[in-house]
Amino acid sequence: MSNLFHQKSLNLLSEQLTEKGIDTSELISKIAQFQIAVPSWALGAGGTRFGRFSIGGEPRNLEEKLEDIGLLAQLTKRTDAVSLHIPWDIPQDTEAVKQKAASLGIGFDAMNSNTFQDYGQPLSYKMGSLSNADAAVRKQAVEHNLQVIEIGKSLGSKGLTVWLADGSNFPGQAHFRKALQWTTDSLKEIYSGMPSDWKLLLEYKPYEPNFYHTVIPDWGTSGLICRQLGDRAKVLVDLGHHLPNTNIEQIVATLMHQDLLAGFHFNDSKYGDDDLSTGSIKPYQLFLIFCELIGGAEEGAQAWDSISWMIDASHNTKDPLEDLIQALEAISQAYAKALLVDREKLNQCQNEGDVVAAQEVLQEAFLTDVRPLVREARIQSGGEGGPLAFYRKEKIREKLIAKRGRSSQASGL
Ligand code: RM4
Ligand code: MN
Ligand code: MN
């Protein structure tokens, strides 16, 4: 898109918004300030249990992962932090890693522990980790999390994300109440090992890799556990971790109402696939989620700054960097549209029971083409107007393949 065309569409949109009493420059600066962390495992092609197809030029080590995120930051100006997964990303030289990240303008978001696979540790997690019937396995899993906290401390992270694969595949395999109790007790030990300025983000997932029961299947179970841990334990909403048709925006509202929302893992899902690109399937849902977030923050339910933002995706078919550019764009758009909602009018419609007008208020915002605002926010921050076009024009993937090689290992495993 030419610069002239961009200016024209921005001016037109500004005029329309000014007529509605909306300050365009304030909007642009809000969009520009909104930063979303990128996980280290999103930079390589993912796979399914049937196979994996390498995209080529994927990062071979932590330094190269940082370089990729640095590039994303430079092009989009929408990300300024990486979320590491241990043991996939154990830094060999912490100081060097810190320096490299700092030189790229990248900080360290929440750390992710991993007790869902075996990677040479003495005891197997096949039958669970924090919920395992064997106390020795639970101890090992707790200690792993404490080590992750130590690594995070050395890098300047301020949070620990726990996602558990624990559960069972068959009726009778697990004792539901004991598994929940062991998980809670293990998490208590982990929580008390966190520095006082850290938060614990507790994820939930209804199924996969276990298909009969998951120890923390939903936000309610996660919230119940968090309540037993302390104020700094909150529920992490991964958009892909819901059964079809779940009203995620309502979950967000309820969690904010209880000051229990830790943050987000952005992605999308059609059936049970938890890692599709955010906004690619249900952009209206993403918009409605942001409406609740903005409303909840404005009305004082939970402070905006207390919420963490991250993309959690892993793709089998797309160039991961192109996908992340699209994801950052989709999130910015949903956020920008939600900022346009006339909340006063919506409130009035709700009080008067005017269902039709309430829908109109939401549609008015959602159907506004906010792309000129998102683009302008990027340009004003020093990024590229069209990061995807730039990425392709500069043949960045081809350059990465030339430098790093065509075949590469999976992002995490
Ligand atoms: C899980 C969950 C976690 C992520 C792993 C790789 O489904 O979303 O957040 O760490 O995948
Ligand atoms: Mn996740
Ligand atoms: Mn997931």
PDB file of N, CA, C and O and ligand atoms in Angstrom, residues 41 112 161 163 203-205 236-241 264-267 274-275 310-313, ligand 2:
ATOM      1  N   TRP A  41       8.612 -21.137  21.417  1.00  0.00           N
ATOM      2  CA  TRP A  41       8.265 -22.314  20.615  1.00  0.00           C
ATOM      3  C   TRP A  41       7.409 -21.974  19.401  1.00  0.00           C
ATOM      4  O   TRP A  41       7.044 -22.861  18.631  1.00  0.00           O
ATOM      5  N   ASN A 112       7.927 -20.713  31.359  1.00  0.00           N
ATOM      6  CA  ASN A 112       7.053 -21.888  31.292  1.00  0.00           C
ATOM      7  C   ASN A 112       7.798 -23.122  31.753  1.00  0.00           C
ATOM      8  O   ASN A 112       8.895 -23.403  31.256  1.00  0.00           O
ATOM      9  N   THR A 161       4.436 -19.591  34.369  1.00  0.00           N
ATOM     10  CA  THR A 161       3.220 -20.166  33.795  1.00  0.00           C
ATOM     11  C   THR A 161       3.269 -21.676  33.958  1.00  0.00           C
ATOM     12  O   THR A 161       4.258 -22.306  33.580  1.00  0.00           O
ATOM     13  N   TRP A 163       1.354 -25.035  32.924  1.00  0.00           N
ATOM     14  CA  TRP A 163       0.339 -25.792  32.201  1.00  0.00           C
ATOM     15  C   TRP A 163       0.610 -27.259  32.460  1.00  0.00           C
ATOM     16  O   TRP A 163       1.725 -27.731  32.272  1.00  0.00           O
ATOM     17  N   GLU A 203      -2.755 -22.298  33.927  1.00  0.00           N
ATOM     18  CA  GLU A 203      -3.522 -22.570  32.716  1.00  0.00           C
ATOM     19  C   GLU A 203      -4.499 -23.737  32.928  1.00  0.00           C
ATOM     20  O   GLU A 203      -4.291 -24.568  33.812  1.00  0.00           O
ATOM     21  N   TYR A 204      -5.509 -23.807  32.103  1.00  0.00           N
ATOM     22  CA  TYR A 204      -6.440 -24.938  32.129  1.00  0.00           C
ATOM     23  C   TYR A 204      -6.642 -25.433  30.707  1.00  0.00           C
ATOM     24  O   TYR A 204      -6.382 -24.716  29.746  1.00  0.00           O
ATOM     25  N   LYS A 205      -7.089 -26.655  30.574  1.00  0.00           N
ATOM     26  CA  LYS A 205      -7.329 -27.223  29.249  1.00  0.00           C
ATOM     27  C   LYS A 205      -8.257 -28.423  29.405  1.00  0.00           C
ATOM     28  O   LYS A 205      -7.983 -29.296  30.223  1.00  0.00           O
ATOM     29  N   LEU A 236      -4.890 -18.291  33.844  1.00  0.00           N
ATOM     30  CA  LEU A 236      -4.452 -17.940  32.488  1.00  0.00           C
ATOM     31  C   LEU A 236      -5.443 -18.513  31.474  1.00  0.00           C
ATOM     32  O   LEU A 236      -5.717 -19.703  31.465  1.00  0.00           O
ATOM     33  N   VAL A 237      -5.946 -17.624  30.631  1.00  0.00           N
ATOM     34  CA  VAL A 237      -6.911 -18.046  29.609  1.00  0.00           C
ATOM     35  C   VAL A 237      -6.182 -18.262  28.284  1.00  0.00           C
ATOM     36  O   VAL A 237      -5.684 -17.315  27.679  1.00  0.00           O
ATOM     37  N   ASP A 238      -6.087 -19.517  27.869  1.00  0.00           N
ATOM     38  CA  ASP A 238      -5.547 -19.825  26.540  1.00  0.00           C
ATOM     39  C   ASP A 238      -6.783 -20.011  25.657  1.00  0.00           C
ATOM     40  O   ASP A 238      -7.605 -20.898  25.897  1.00  0.00           O
ATOM     41  N   LEU A 239      -6.920 -19.151  24.658  1.00  0.00           N
ATOM     42  CA  LEU A 239      -8.162 -19.140  23.874  1.00  0.00           C
ATOM     43  C   LEU A 239      -8.503 -20.502  23.264  1.00  0.00           C
ATOM     44  O   LEU A 239      -9.661 -20.856  23.120  1.00  0.00           O
ATOM     45  N   GLY A 240      -7.496 -21.278  22.922  1.00  0.00           N
ATOM     46  CA  GLY A 240      -7.736 -22.573  22.288  1.00  0.00           C
ATOM     47  C   GLY A 240      -8.120 -23.677  23.261  1.00  0.00           C
ATOM     48  O   GLY A 240      -8.428 -24.786  22.847  1.00  0.00           O
ATOM     49  N   HIS A 241      -8.100 -23.373  24.551  1.00  0.00           N
ATOM     50  CA  HIS A 241      -8.358 -24.418  25.547  1.00  0.00           C
ATOM     51  C   HIS A 241      -9.803 -24.410  26.035  1.00  0.00           C
ATOM     52  O   HIS A 241     -10.063 -24.393  27.234  1.00  0.00           O
ATOM     53  N   PHE A 264      -3.457 -13.850  29.004  1.00  0.00           N
ATOM     54  CA  PHE A 264      -3.932 -14.578  27.832  1.00  0.00           C
ATOM     55  C   PHE A 264      -2.852 -15.316  27.095  1.00  0.00           C
ATOM     56  O   PHE A 264      -1.717 -14.855  27.020  1.00  0.00           O
ATOM     57  N   HIS A 265      -3.270 -16.410  26.498  1.00  0.00           N
ATOM     58  CA  HIS A 265      -2.497 -17.032  25.430  1.00  0.00           C
ATOM     59  C   HIS A 265      -3.392 -16.904  24.201  1.00  0.00           C
ATOM     60  O   HIS A 265      -4.442 -17.535  24.120  1.00  0.00           O
ATOM     61  N   PHE A 266      -2.987 -16.059  23.273  1.00  0.00           N
ATOM     62  CA  PHE A 266      -3.802 -15.831  22.081  1.00  0.00           C
ATOM     63  C   PHE A 266      -3.576 -16.921  21.039  1.00  0.00           C
ATOM     64  O   PHE A 266      -2.431 -17.240  20.696  1.00  0.00           O
ATOM     65  N   ASN A 267      -4.668 -17.433  20.528  1.00  0.00           N
ATOM     66  CA  ASN A 267      -4.668 -18.334  19.370  1.00  0.00           C
ATOM     67  C   ASN A 267      -6.129 -18.507  18.981  1.00  0.00           C
ATOM     68  O   ASN A 267      -6.995 -17.784  19.490  1.00  0.00           O
ATOM     69  N   ASP A 274      -5.776 -26.335  19.322  1.00  0.00           N
ATOM     70  CA  ASP A 274      -5.633 -25.176  20.207  1.00  0.00           C
ATOM     71  C   ASP A 274      -4.610 -24.163  19.721  1.00  0.00           C
ATOM     72  O   ASP A 274      -4.318 -23.218  20.419  1.00  0.00           O
ATOM     73  N   ASP A 275      -4.088 -24.309  18.540  1.00  0.00           N
ATOM     74  CA  ASP A 275      -2.965 -23.456  18.155  1.00  0.00           C
ATOM     75  C   ASP A 275      -3.109 -22.750  16.825  1.00  0.00           C
ATOM     76  O   ASP A 275      -2.117 -22.380  16.206  1.00  0.00           O
ATOM     77  N   MET A 310       0.161 -12.782  25.694  1.00  0.00           N
ATOM     78  CA  MET A 310       1.116 -13.593  24.933  1.00  0.00           C
ATOM     79  C   MET A 310       0.406 -14.337  23.801  1.00  0.00           C
ATOM     80  O   MET A 310      -0.756 -14.701  23.923  1.00  0.00           O
ATOM     81  N   ILE A 311       1.134 -14.557  22.730  1.00  0.00           N
ATOM     82  CA  ILE A 311       0.631 -15.425  21.666  1.00  0.00           C
ATOM     83  C   ILE A 311       1.079 -16.836  22.022  1.00  0.00           C
ATOM     84  O   ILE A 311       2.217 -17.035  22.453  1.00  0.00           O
ATOM     85  N   ASP A 312       0.190 -17.816  21.881  1.00  0.00           N
ATOM     86  CA  ASP A 312       0.627 -19.199  22.062  1.00  0.00           C
ATOM     87  C   ASP A 312       0.146 -19.981  20.851  1.00  0.00           C
ATOM     88  O   ASP A 312      -1.007 -20.392  20.777  1.00  0.00           O
ATOM     89  N   ALA A 313       1.043 -20.154  19.900  1.00  0.00           N
ATOM     90  CA  ALA A 313       0.658 -20.846  18.677  1.00  0.00           C
ATOM     91  C   ALA A 313       1.826 -21.670  18.177  1.00  0.00           C
ATOM     92  O   ALA A 313       2.972 -21.440  18.558  1.00  0.00           O
TER      93      ALA A 313
HETATM   94 MN    MN B   2      -1.038 -22.016  26.282  1.00  0.00          MN
END
